[in-house]
Short mmCIF file of C-alpha atoms in Angstrom, two decimals:
data_model
loop_
_atom_site.label_atom_id
_atom_site.label_comp_id
_atom_site.label_asym_id
_atom_site.label_seq_id
_atom_site.Cartn_x
_atom_site.Cartn_y
_atom_site.Cartn_z
CA MET A 18 -9.52 9.79 -9.69
CA SER A 19 -9.71 12.23 -7.07
CA PHE A 20 -6.24 13.90 -5.33
CA SER A 21 -5.77 16.75 -4.13
CA VAL A 22 -3.08 19.01 -5.87
CA ARG A 23 -3.27 23.44 -7.26
CA LEU A 24 -5.57 24.77 -7.79
CA LEU A 25 -6.41 27.16 -10.84
CA GLY A 26 -2.78 28.18 -10.21
CA THR A 27 -0.39 30.85 -10.31
CA HIS A 28 -0.94 32.13 -14.43
CA PRO A 29 -4.17 32.65 -15.47
CA ALA A 30 -4.83 30.43 -18.17
CA ARG A 31 -8.26 29.93 -20.79
CA LEU A 32 -9.84 27.09 -20.05
CA HIS A 33 -13.92 26.35 -21.14
CA SER A 34 -15.90 25.63 -18.08
CA TRP A 35 -16.03 22.40 -17.15
CA MET A 36 -20.09 22.68 -15.91
CA PRO A 37 -21.70 19.92 -17.99
CA VAL A 38 -25.25 21.12 -19.23
CA LEU A 39 -22.91 23.86 -21.16
CA ALA A 40 -20.65 21.87 -22.85
CA LEU A 41 -20.38 19.12 -25.29
CA ALA A 42 -19.91 15.51 -25.13
CA LEU A 43 -16.06 15.25 -25.39
CA VAL A 44 -16.59 11.84 -27.52
CA PHE A 45 -13.46 9.73 -29.31
CA ILE A 46 -14.24 8.06 -32.47
CA ALA A 47 -12.07 5.46 -33.52
CA SER A 48 -11.30 5.89 -36.77
CA GLY A 49 -10.81 2.24 -36.44
CA CYS A 50 -7.88 -0.16 -36.47
CA THR A 51 -4.63 0.21 -38.60
CA ARG A 52 -1.39 -2.30 -38.71
CA GLY A 53 2.06 -0.92 -37.38
CA MET A 54 5.13 -1.93 -35.86
CA ASN A 55 5.64 -3.38 -32.31
CA PRO A 56 9.49 -1.70 -31.98
CA VAL A 57 9.81 -4.42 -28.76
CA THR A 58 9.27 -7.49 -30.46
CA GLY A 59 9.45 -5.36 -34.57
CA ASN A 60 6.48 -7.85 -35.18
CA THR A 61 4.10 -5.87 -37.24
CA ARG A 62 -0.10 -6.40 -36.06
CA ALA A 63 -3.19 -4.50 -35.10
CA LEU A 64 -2.90 -0.95 -33.41
CA GLY A 65 -5.91 1.22 -32.11
CA TYR A 66 -3.91 4.62 -34.15
CA SER A 67 -0.58 5.19 -36.63
CA TRP A 68 2.47 6.44 -34.97
CA GLU A 69 1.29 10.17 -36.02
CA GLU A 70 -1.04 9.46 -34.28
CA GLU A 71 -0.07 8.35 -31.29
CA ILE A 72 2.37 11.33 -31.39
CA GLN A 73 -0.46 13.78 -31.42
CA LEU A 74 -2.61 12.05 -29.07
CA GLY A 75 -0.21 12.05 -25.98
CA ARG A 76 0.74 16.04 -27.80
CA GLU A 77 -2.86 16.90 -27.11
CA ALA A 78 -3.32 14.70 -23.13
CA ASP A 79 0.49 16.58 -22.50
CA GLN A 80 -1.32 19.75 -22.66
CA GLN A 81 -3.85 18.45 -20.54
CA ILE A 82 -2.51 16.82 -17.79
CA GLN A 83 -0.39 19.50 -17.19
CA GLN A 84 -3.62 21.26 -16.00
CA GLN A 85 -4.86 19.42 -14.17
CA TYR A 86 -1.51 18.55 -12.03
CA GLY A 87 0.18 20.78 -12.36
CA VAL A 88 4.15 20.22 -13.05
CA TYR A 89 5.93 20.80 -9.59
CA ASP A 90 8.44 23.55 -9.39
CA ASP A 91 11.61 22.72 -8.27
CA GLU A 92 14.59 22.86 -11.58
CA GLU A 93 16.62 21.26 -10.23
CA VAL A 94 14.00 17.99 -8.99
CA SER A 95 12.74 17.72 -12.24
CA ALA A 96 16.96 18.39 -14.21
CA TYR A 97 17.61 15.48 -12.02
CA VAL A 98 14.39 13.52 -12.98
CA ASP A 99 14.78 13.45 -16.38
CA GLU A 100 18.64 13.09 -17.16
CA VAL A 101 18.34 9.91 -15.13
CA ALA A 102 15.03 9.08 -17.44
CA ARG A 103 17.91 9.52 -20.56
CA ARG A 104 20.31 7.08 -19.86
CA VAL A 105 17.25 4.67 -19.39
CA LEU A 106 15.64 5.50 -22.59
CA ALA A 107 19.20 5.36 -24.21
CA LYS A 108 19.59 0.99 -23.44
CA SER A 109 15.24 0.78 -24.73
CA HIS A 110 14.17 -0.28 -28.07
CA MET A 111 13.13 3.37 -28.80
CA ARG A 112 16.90 4.04 -29.26
CA ARG A 113 19.21 0.68 -30.67
CA PRO A 114 20.16 1.47 -34.06
CA ASP A 115 17.53 -2.10 -35.54
CA THR A 116 14.40 0.26 -34.71
CA PRO A 117 12.94 2.15 -36.96
CA GLN A 118 13.89 5.32 -37.80
CA GLN A 119 10.41 7.15 -37.13
CA PHE A 120 10.89 5.85 -33.89
CA ARG A 121 14.53 6.76 -32.86
CA ASP A 122 14.29 9.99 -34.18
CA THR A 123 10.63 10.24 -31.65
CA GLU A 124 11.73 12.71 -28.72
CA PHE A 125 10.39 12.25 -25.04
CA THR A 126 8.65 14.08 -23.00
CA PHE A 127 9.71 13.70 -18.92
CA ARG A 128 7.30 15.48 -16.22
CA VAL A 129 7.11 14.93 -12.23
CA LEU A 130 3.90 16.36 -11.18
CA ASP A 131 3.07 18.86 -8.26
CA SER A 132 0.42 15.69 -6.92
CA PRO A 133 0.94 13.74 -3.49
CA ILE A 134 -0.37 10.67 -4.04
CA VAL A 135 1.89 7.96 -5.29
CA ASN A 136 1.35 7.99 -9.14
CA ALA A 137 3.72 7.33 -11.99
CA PHE A 138 1.96 6.88 -15.72
CA ALA A 139 3.27 7.31 -19.55
CA LEU A 140 0.75 8.64 -22.94
CA PRO A 141 1.67 7.68 -26.16
CA ALA A 142 5.12 9.12 -27.94
CA GLY A 143 6.92 9.49 -25.01
CA TYR A 144 4.99 11.39 -22.62
CA ILE A 145 6.45 9.81 -19.01
CA TYR A 146 5.67 11.05 -16.35
CA VAL A 147 5.56 11.34 -12.03
CA SER A 148 4.62 12.18 -9.25
CA ARG A 149 6.52 14.29 -6.63
CA GLY A 150 5.02 11.40 -3.95
CA LEU A 151 6.28 8.64 -6.14
CA LEU A 152 9.63 10.40 -5.50
CA ALA A 153 9.12 10.68 -2.25
CA HIS A 154 9.08 6.89 -1.67
CA LEU A 155 12.33 6.53 -3.06
CA ASN A 156 15.44 5.15 -1.96
CA ASN A 157 17.66 5.96 -4.52
CA GLU A 158 18.06 6.00 -8.03
CA ALA A 159 17.82 2.73 -8.98
CA GLN A 160 14.47 2.27 -8.05
CA LEU A 161 13.83 5.53 -10.41
CA ALA A 162 15.24 3.77 -12.93
CA MET A 163 13.06 0.80 -12.90
CA VAL A 164 10.26 2.66 -12.63
CA LEU A 165 11.08 5.42 -15.18
CA GLY A 166 12.49 2.58 -17.52
CA HIS A 167 8.65 0.07 -17.23
CA GLU A 168 6.73 3.50 -18.25
CA ILE A 169 8.53 4.28 -21.52
CA GLY A 170 8.22 0.04 -21.75
CA HIS A 171 4.84 1.10 -22.28
CA VAL A 172 4.83 3.35 -24.96
CA ALA A 173 7.98 1.47 -27.06
CA ALA A 174 5.27 -1.45 -26.57
CA ARG A 175 2.17 0.52 -28.09
CA HIS A 176 0.34 -0.71 -25.20
CA ALA A 177 -2.52 1.99 -24.79
CA SER A 178 -2.27 1.19 -29.02
CA GLN A 179 -2.66 -2.03 -28.44
CA ARG A 180 -5.62 -1.38 -25.84
CA ALA A 181 -7.57 0.39 -28.11
CA ALA A 182 -7.05 -1.93 -31.20
CA ARG A 183 -8.52 -4.69 -28.49
CA GLN A 184 -10.97 -2.92 -27.33
CA GLN A 185 -12.57 -0.84 -30.41
CA LEU A 186 -12.97 2.04 -28.87
CA THR A 187 -16.49 3.95 -30.62
CA GLN A 188 -17.29 5.76 -28.15
CA ILE A 189 -16.32 7.23 -24.40
CA GLY A 190 -18.09 9.44 -22.38
CA LEU A 191 -16.88 12.63 -20.56
CA LEU A 192 -17.44 14.97 -18.63
CA GLY A 193 -20.32 17.23 -19.94
CA GLY A 194 -22.57 14.47 -21.87
CA ALA A 195 -22.29 11.83 -19.71
CA VAL A 196 -23.29 14.13 -17.21
CA VAL A 197 -26.35 15.63 -18.13
CA GLY A 198 -27.66 12.70 -19.67
CA GLN A 199 -27.89 11.48 -15.75
CA SER A 200 -30.75 11.39 -13.84
CA VAL A 201 -30.89 15.00 -11.65
CA LEU A 202 -27.13 13.94 -11.42
CA GLY A 203 -27.13 10.88 -9.45
CA GLY A 204 -24.59 8.23 -8.77
CA GLU A 205 -21.25 8.94 -10.81
CA ALA A 206 -22.27 11.86 -11.90
CA GLY A 207 -19.96 13.55 -8.55
CA SER A 208 -16.84 11.59 -9.75
CA GLN A 209 -17.21 12.01 -13.00
CA ILE A 210 -17.28 15.92 -12.62
CA LEU A 211 -13.82 15.54 -11.34
CA ASN A 212 -11.73 13.35 -14.27
CA LEU A 213 -10.11 14.98 -16.98
CA GLY A 214 -12.11 15.00 -19.75
CA GLY A 215 -10.74 15.31 -23.59
CA THR A 216 -7.78 13.74 -24.74
CA ALA A 217 -5.85 12.60 -21.47
CA ALA A 218 -8.93 11.27 -20.21
CA GLN A 219 -9.91 8.80 -23.47
CA LEU A 220 -5.97 7.70 -23.02
CA ILE A 221 -6.09 6.71 -19.22
CA SER A 222 -9.07 5.30 -20.07
CA LEU A 223 -7.11 2.44 -22.20
CA SER A 224 -5.55 0.56 -18.25
CA TYR A 225 -3.06 -1.55 -19.56
CA SER A 226 -3.50 -5.29 -19.43
CA ARG A 227 -2.72 -6.96 -16.43
CA ASP A 228 0.31 -9.23 -19.76
CA HIS A 229 1.26 -5.04 -20.99
CA GLU A 230 2.24 -4.34 -16.93
CA ARG A 231 4.33 -7.28 -17.17
CA GLU A 232 6.01 -6.76 -19.86
CA SER A 233 6.81 -3.15 -19.00
CA ASP A 234 8.16 -4.32 -15.40
CA ALA A 235 10.32 -6.51 -17.48
CA LEU A 236 11.23 -4.25 -20.39
CA GLY A 237 11.63 -1.41 -17.22
CA VAL A 238 14.32 -4.34 -15.00
CA GLU A 239 16.48 -4.61 -18.59
CA TYR A 240 16.07 -1.14 -19.90
CA SER A 241 17.43 -0.13 -16.09
CA ALA A 242 19.80 -3.14 -15.80
CA LEU A 243 21.41 -1.58 -19.28
CA ALA A 244 22.25 1.27 -18.04
CA GLY A 245 24.05 -0.34 -15.50
CA TYR A 246 21.63 0.90 -12.01
CA GLU A 247 20.95 -3.16 -9.27
CA ALA A 248 17.36 -2.70 -11.34
CA GLY A 249 16.43 -5.71 -7.84
CA GLU A 250 15.99 -2.58 -5.92
CA GLY A 251 12.99 -1.92 -8.50
CA ALA A 252 11.03 -4.27 -5.91
CA ALA A 253 11.92 -2.14 -2.32
CA PHE A 254 9.44 -0.20 -4.43
CA PHE A 255 6.45 -2.71 -4.82
CA THR A 256 6.29 -2.99 -1.37
CA ALA A 257 6.35 -0.11 -0.16
CA LEU A 258 2.93 -0.15 -2.86
CA LYS A 259 1.81 -3.22 -1.46
CA ARG A 260 2.22 -2.21 2.43
CA GLN A 261 0.20 1.02 1.17
CA ARG A 262 -2.38 -0.68 -0.27
CA ASP A 263 -2.89 -2.77 3.01
CA GLN A 264 -2.35 0.17 5.75
CA SER A 265 -5.49 2.36 3.48
CA GLY A 266 -7.12 -0.62 2.85
CA GLN A 267 -7.67 -0.02 -1.51
CA ALA A 268 -6.10 0.45 -4.11
CA LEU A 269 -4.04 3.25 -4.67
CA PRO A 270 -4.09 4.97 -7.99
CA ALA A 271 -2.75 3.49 -11.49
CA TRP A 272 0.14 1.84 -9.63
CA GLN A 273 -2.40 -0.23 -7.84
CA SER A 274 -6.06 0.02 -10.02
CA SER A 275 -5.19 -1.11 -13.22
CA HIS A 276 -1.35 -2.62 -12.44
CA PRO A 277 -0.83 -6.21 -11.89
CA ASP A 278 -0.04 -7.08 -7.03
CA PRO A 279 2.69 -5.38 -6.46
CA GLY A 280 3.00 -7.86 -3.45
CA ASN A 281 3.91 -11.42 -6.35
CA ARG A 282 5.51 -7.97 -8.67
CA GLU A 283 8.98 -7.70 -6.27
CA VAL A 284 9.10 -11.82 -5.94
CA ARG A 285 9.31 -10.60 -10.81
CA VAL A 286 11.46 -8.54 -10.48
CA ARG A 287 14.52 -9.79 -7.98
CA GLN A 288 14.13 -12.89 -10.34
CA MET A 289 14.09 -10.76 -13.62
CA ALA A 290 17.68 -9.27 -12.35
CA GLU A 291 18.82 -11.95 -11.77
CA GLU A 292 18.60 -13.31 -14.70
CA TRP A 293 20.41 -9.60 -16.02
CA ARG A 294 22.56 -9.69 -13.73
CA SER A 295 25.25 -12.31 -15.52
CA ARG A 296 24.68 -10.37 -19.22
CA THR A 297 25.38 -6.59 -17.74
CA SER A 298 26.89 -5.10 -15.38
CA MET A 299 24.87 -3.29 -13.18
CA THR A 300 25.85 -2.26 -10.35
CA GLU A 301 24.77 1.82 -9.49
CA ARG A 302 22.52 2.83 -7.20
CA ASN A 303 23.56 6.24 -6.91
CA GLU A 304 21.20 6.61 -2.47
CA PRO A 305 23.41 9.86 -1.90
CA ALA A 306 22.32 11.40 -5.35
CA TYR A 307 19.66 10.33 -5.16
CA ARG A 308 18.87 11.42 -1.20
CA SER A 309 20.68 14.47 -2.55
CA ALA A 310 18.32 15.48 -5.51
CA ILE A 311 15.28 14.48 -3.76
CA ASN A 312 16.21 17.22 0.29
CA GLY A 313 13.53 19.75 0.84
CA ILE A 314 10.78 17.77 -1.62
CA VAL A 315 7.51 18.84 -0.49
CA VAL A 316 5.70 15.72 0.74
CA GLY A 317 1.83 15.69 1.29
CA ASN A 318 -0.77 18.42 0.18
CA ASN A 319 0.45 21.93 -0.34
CA PRO A 320 -1.18 24.79 1.27
CA ARG A 321 0.44 27.14 -0.86
CA GLN A 322 -2.09 25.68 -3.48
CA GLY A 323 -5.52 26.01 -1.34
CA PHE A 324 -5.98 23.58 2.25
CA THR A 325 -8.79 23.79 4.22
CA GLU A 326 -9.09 24.82 8.00
CA ASN A 327 -12.31 25.17 9.81
CA SER A 328 -14.69 24.97 7.38
CA THR A 329 -13.48 27.35 4.62
CA PHE A 330 -10.75 27.25 2.35
CA TYR A 331 -8.41 29.18 1.84
CA HIS A 332 -5.19 29.82 -1.07
CA PRO A 333 -2.06 31.30 0.24
CA GLU A 334 -0.60 32.04 -3.30
CA LEU A 335 -4.08 34.15 -4.86
CA ARG A 336 -4.66 35.16 -1.68
CA PHE A 337 -8.83 34.75 -1.22
CA GLN A 338 -11.02 32.56 0.63
CA PHE A 339 -14.31 31.55 0.57
CA PRO A 340 -16.68 28.76 3.40
CA VAL A 341 -17.58 25.44 2.31
CA PRO A 342 -20.43 23.72 3.20
CA ALA A 343 -21.16 21.38 5.86
CA SER A 344 -20.50 17.62 4.86
CA TYR A 345 -18.74 19.25 1.14
CA ARG A 346 -16.14 16.83 -0.68
CA LEU A 347 -13.84 19.71 -1.43
CA VAL A 348 -11.81 18.85 -4.79
CA ASN A 349 -8.39 21.42 -4.81
CA GLN A 350 -7.29 20.39 -8.22
CA THR A 351 -4.86 22.70 -10.12
CA GLN A 352 -7.74 24.56 -12.97
CA GLN A 353 -10.30 24.73 -10.69
CA VAL A 354 -11.69 23.88 -6.88
CA VAL A 355 -14.74 21.41 -7.24
CA MET A 356 -17.02 20.81 -3.87
CA VAL A 357 -19.08 18.11 -3.70
CA SER A 358 -22.71 16.97 -1.43
CA PRO A 359 -22.36 14.68 0.03
CA ASN A 360 -25.18 12.66 -2.08
CA GLU A 361 -23.82 13.64 -5.09
CA ASP A 362 -26.60 15.38 -6.45
CA ALA A 363 -25.04 19.36 -6.25
CA LEU A 364 -21.81 20.76 -7.15
CA ILE A 365 -20.37 24.04 -6.43
CA GLY A 366 -17.11 24.57 -8.60
CA LEU A 367 -14.51 27.86 -8.82
CA THR A 368 -12.33 28.53 -12.39
CA PHE A 369 -11.38 30.81 -14.02
CA ALA A 370 -13.72 33.22 -16.92
CA GLU A 371 -12.57 32.57 -19.97
CA GLU A 372 -12.93 36.35 -20.87
CA ASP A 373 -11.33 39.25 -20.09
CA THR A 374 -14.39 41.00 -18.00
CA PRO A 375 -17.29 39.53 -15.99
CA GLU A 376 -19.31 41.16 -17.83
CA ALA A 377 -17.60 39.66 -20.98
CA ALA A 378 -17.61 36.39 -19.43
CA ALA A 379 -21.48 37.02 -18.07
CA GLN A 380 -23.24 37.74 -21.33
CA ALA A 381 -21.58 34.55 -23.22
CA PHE A 382 -22.18 32.51 -20.44
CA VAL A 383 -26.36 33.31 -20.85
CA GLY A 384 -26.74 33.46 -25.13
CA GLN A 385 -25.61 30.07 -25.34
CA GLN A 386 -27.85 27.82 -26.66
CA GLY A 387 -29.99 26.04 -25.09
CA LEU A 388 -29.95 28.18 -21.49
CA THR A 389 -32.97 29.65 -20.72
CA VAL A 390 -32.15 33.02 -18.33
CA VAL A 391 -34.15 32.62 -15.50
CA SER A 392 -32.34 35.88 -13.10
CA GLN A 393 -30.13 38.19 -13.86
CA ASP A 394 -28.55 41.08 -11.70
CA THR A 395 -25.19 42.57 -10.62
CA ARG A 396 -24.35 41.28 -6.49
CA ARG A 397 -22.29 43.31 -4.00
CA PHE A 398 -20.04 40.98 -1.03
CA ASN A 399 -17.24 41.46 1.08
CA GLY A 400 -15.62 43.85 -1.35
CA VAL A 401 -16.53 42.15 -4.59
CA THR A 402 -18.76 43.00 -7.64
CA ALA A 403 -20.70 40.40 -9.43
CA GLN A 404 -22.16 39.50 -12.25
CA ARG A 405 -24.96 36.94 -11.58
CA ALA A 406 -27.20 35.34 -13.51
CA LEU A 407 -29.77 32.11 -12.80
CA VAL A 408 -30.12 29.56 -15.86
CA GLU A 409 -32.04 26.13 -16.33
CA ALA A 410 -31.59 23.87 -18.98
CA GLN A 411 -33.56 20.73 -20.03
CA GLN A 412 -32.27 17.67 -19.44
CA GLN A 413 -32.80 14.23 -21.89
CA ASN A 414 -35.06 12.05 -19.52
CA GLY A 415 -37.17 16.37 -18.89
CA GLY A 416 -36.25 17.35 -16.28
CA THR A 417 -34.65 20.35 -15.84
CA VAL A 418 -30.27 21.49 -14.62
CA ARG A 419 -30.36 25.45 -12.96
CA VAL A 420 -26.56 26.63 -13.22
CA LEU A 421 -25.90 29.58 -10.15
CA ALA A 422 -23.37 31.87 -11.85
CA TYR A 423 -21.61 34.59 -10.40
CA PHE A 424 -18.64 36.77 -12.25
CA PHE A 425 -15.67 38.36 -10.19
CA GLU A 426 -12.17 40.17 -10.58
CA HIS A 427 -10.02 38.86 -7.87
CA GLU A 428 -6.45 41.24 -7.54
CA GLY A 429 -6.85 41.69 -11.67
CA THR A 430 -8.51 38.50 -12.39
CA PRO A 431 -12.23 36.91 -13.62
CA LEU A 432 -12.76 34.60 -11.86
CA MET A 433 -16.02 32.59 -12.32
CA PHE A 434 -18.50 30.58 -9.09
CA GLN A 435 -20.37 28.41 -10.71
CA ALA A 436 -23.41 25.99 -8.51
CA LEU A 437 -25.44 22.66 -10.10
CA THR A 438 -28.16 20.74 -9.14
CA SER A 439 -31.30 19.81 -10.92
CA GLY A 440 -34.49 22.88 -11.04
CA ALA A 441 -36.03 20.13 -8.15
CA GLN A 442 -34.25 20.60 -6.20
CA TYR A 443 -32.31 23.46 -6.37
CA ASP A 444 -34.58 25.66 -3.90
CA THR A 445 -33.32 22.66 -1.43
CA TYR A 446 -29.38 23.93 -2.28
CA ARG A 447 -29.91 27.36 -2.94
CA THR A 448 -29.27 28.80 0.10
CA ALA A 449 -25.87 27.53 0.54
CA PHE A 450 -24.68 27.85 -3.02
CA VAL A 451 -24.88 31.29 -2.12
CA ARG A 452 -23.75 31.61 0.89
CA THR A 453 -20.47 29.88 -0.29
CA ILE A 454 -20.41 32.00 -4.00
CA GLU A 455 -20.92 35.09 -1.97
CA GLY A 456 -18.31 33.90 1.36
CA PHE A 457 -15.22 34.58 -1.25
CA ALA A 458 -13.11 37.42 -0.19
CA PRO A 459 -10.04 39.17 -0.23
CA LEU A 460 -7.62 36.29 1.86
CA THR A 461 -5.87 39.01 4.36
CA GLN A 462 -4.98 36.97 7.89
CA PRO A 463 -0.83 37.09 8.45
CA ASP A 464 -1.20 33.56 9.63
CA LYS A 465 -3.38 32.05 6.79
CA LEU A 466 -1.29 33.96 4.16
CA ASN A 467 2.54 32.78 4.75
CA ARG A 468 1.26 29.21 5.99
CA GLN A 469 4.25 26.98 4.35
CA PRO A 470 4.41 23.28 3.16
CA THR A 471 6.01 20.80 4.79
CA ARG A 472 8.81 19.24 2.62
CA LEU A 473 10.77 15.79 3.26
CA TYR A 474 14.68 16.68 4.10
CA GLN A 475 17.46 13.39 5.48
CA GLN A 476 19.18 12.91 8.20
CA GLU A 477 21.55 11.00 8.71
CA ALA A 478 20.31 8.87 12.48
CA ASP A 479 22.45 9.71 15.37
CA ARG A 480 22.08 6.36 16.77
CA SER A 481 21.38 2.85 17.33
CA GLY A 482 16.97 3.02 18.43
CA PRO A 483 13.61 2.29 16.24
CA PHE A 484 12.29 4.09 13.43
CA ARG A 485 9.46 5.88 15.53
CA SER A 486 11.80 7.56 18.23
CA PHE A 487 13.16 9.92 15.64
CA VAL A 488 10.49 10.60 14.54
CA ASP A 489 8.86 14.25 16.15
CA SER A 490 5.06 14.30 15.22
CA SER A 491 4.66 17.73 15.57
CA THR A 492 5.35 17.60 12.15
CA LEU A 493 3.75 15.40 10.25
CA PRO A 494 1.27 17.38 7.87
CA ASP A 495 -2.55 16.09 9.51
CA GLU A 496 -3.15 13.83 6.54
CA MET A 497 0.49 11.40 6.84
CA THR A 498 0.88 8.87 9.41
CA LEU A 499 3.49 7.63 11.36
CA GLU A 500 2.94 4.56 9.30
CA ASP A 501 2.84 6.68 6.33
CA LEU A 502 7.07 8.22 7.37
CA ALA A 503 7.50 4.64 7.38
CA ILE A 504 6.50 3.65 4.55
CA MET A 505 8.05 6.26 2.64
CA ASN A 506 10.99 5.23 4.55
CA GLN A 507 11.13 2.31 3.59
CA VAL A 508 11.23 0.88 7.02
CA GLY A 509 8.58 -1.03 9.69
CA ILE A 510 7.80 2.23 12.13
CA ASP A 511 9.16 -0.08 14.61
CA GLU A 512 12.39 -1.61 12.57
CA THR A 513 15.83 -0.90 14.33
CA ILE A 514 18.04 1.77 12.87
CA GLU A 515 21.22 1.31 13.06
CA ALA A 516 23.90 5.13 13.65
CA GLY A 517 24.46 6.01 10.17
CA GLN A 518 21.49 5.22 7.98
CA MET A 519 19.69 7.48 6.08
CA LEU A 520 15.93 8.89 6.61
CA LYS A 521 13.65 11.23 5.18
CA LEU A 522 11.39 12.98 7.86
CA PRO A 523 9.77 15.70 7.92
CA ARG A 524 9.86 19.34 8.59
#
């Protein structure tokens, strides 16, 4: 997936190098199907994992998800989402008296991810995530409850384990071997390097079937209705998704790729909600509480975590900058920033070094088995002293891969810049590699250091008029259009807004 969140993070973490030529292929070998109970139906069926295995898989993948996306740094928002989620969870199959104890005792974890993309997903055994981008697109607590209920439904119905059993997983190639095995890193190589590795990638790759999504929609309606929410409100969210898909001309991550068409879902959600209305009291929308909770939420990309301007990448929090090669696609992630050449046959990436010093990191790098050291020296640029190494490794197709690596400290933190391409193309890309890496410098410009994110604030309309008349276009983030903001408010651009109606407006 391609998304822009946080680079590296403000607290250094020890990571393995992302460079594929240096990593072993991460492969999941399924241990075979097992039989287990589905808490929703009460039936025993073939599953890919035991419940104990699901708990372990979820725990491992949660760490990777946090590293990859970053957790939104707002305790009040996180506490609010957790409170709503636990209210819905209490009405789910995971907390019912007739559900076996091992399921009822399972602890759930709810996190808000620091991503502007509209996204929500679940991992096995109770790890559930919503993005700040999704929260910005909801208008009330009932809509949030339905989304959370849907994700709780995936966990309760053990959909990931069902999918694993159905696909009979034997091997899923991930970062590393899958990339090295391709000739000169062409085609999908650039995309693969940007994706999650490890357990998280394996689980997310198990995209749910349409039947699973429909079942989770039904469970989301059921759980939120039993919690007292107006479950039909979830339909408005699916309408917003459809509008966003239609505007972008392509499917949205997660909620559009594996999920049924949102235009059909809104109809089904309303129908299912009406069926539950005769069985339980479901009147709560809690719009004021929801709007208060998300007031001031960051919208769009957060420049505090890195932004590109005039072909230069700036990171205000970590106080550095470097040039971006012309036409390269830059992807800013929690633990790394990656630049991909137009033909996806060369990569440049910056991340934390694993060792405590640049010297130790460089030594560990060149000492890896299978690498031939072409050259090694010390370079100085922009007040930085870096350990530099150029290494070469054989490809499976008989060619070679060259990696140019620099190891240095920035404000006491060891960093690692690496550039990768085939041996045959190294001379073609060498100038861009060196110019980018040796262009790294401390960030001192006040206007860049003080750059602040755009936030979404609640505002009451002081008059009646079309939605567009309430928007100051100069306050929109660069990547956001007026239509995007209208979708976020679940209104049309020219729809009449009545005096007193609440709006979400950026500033």
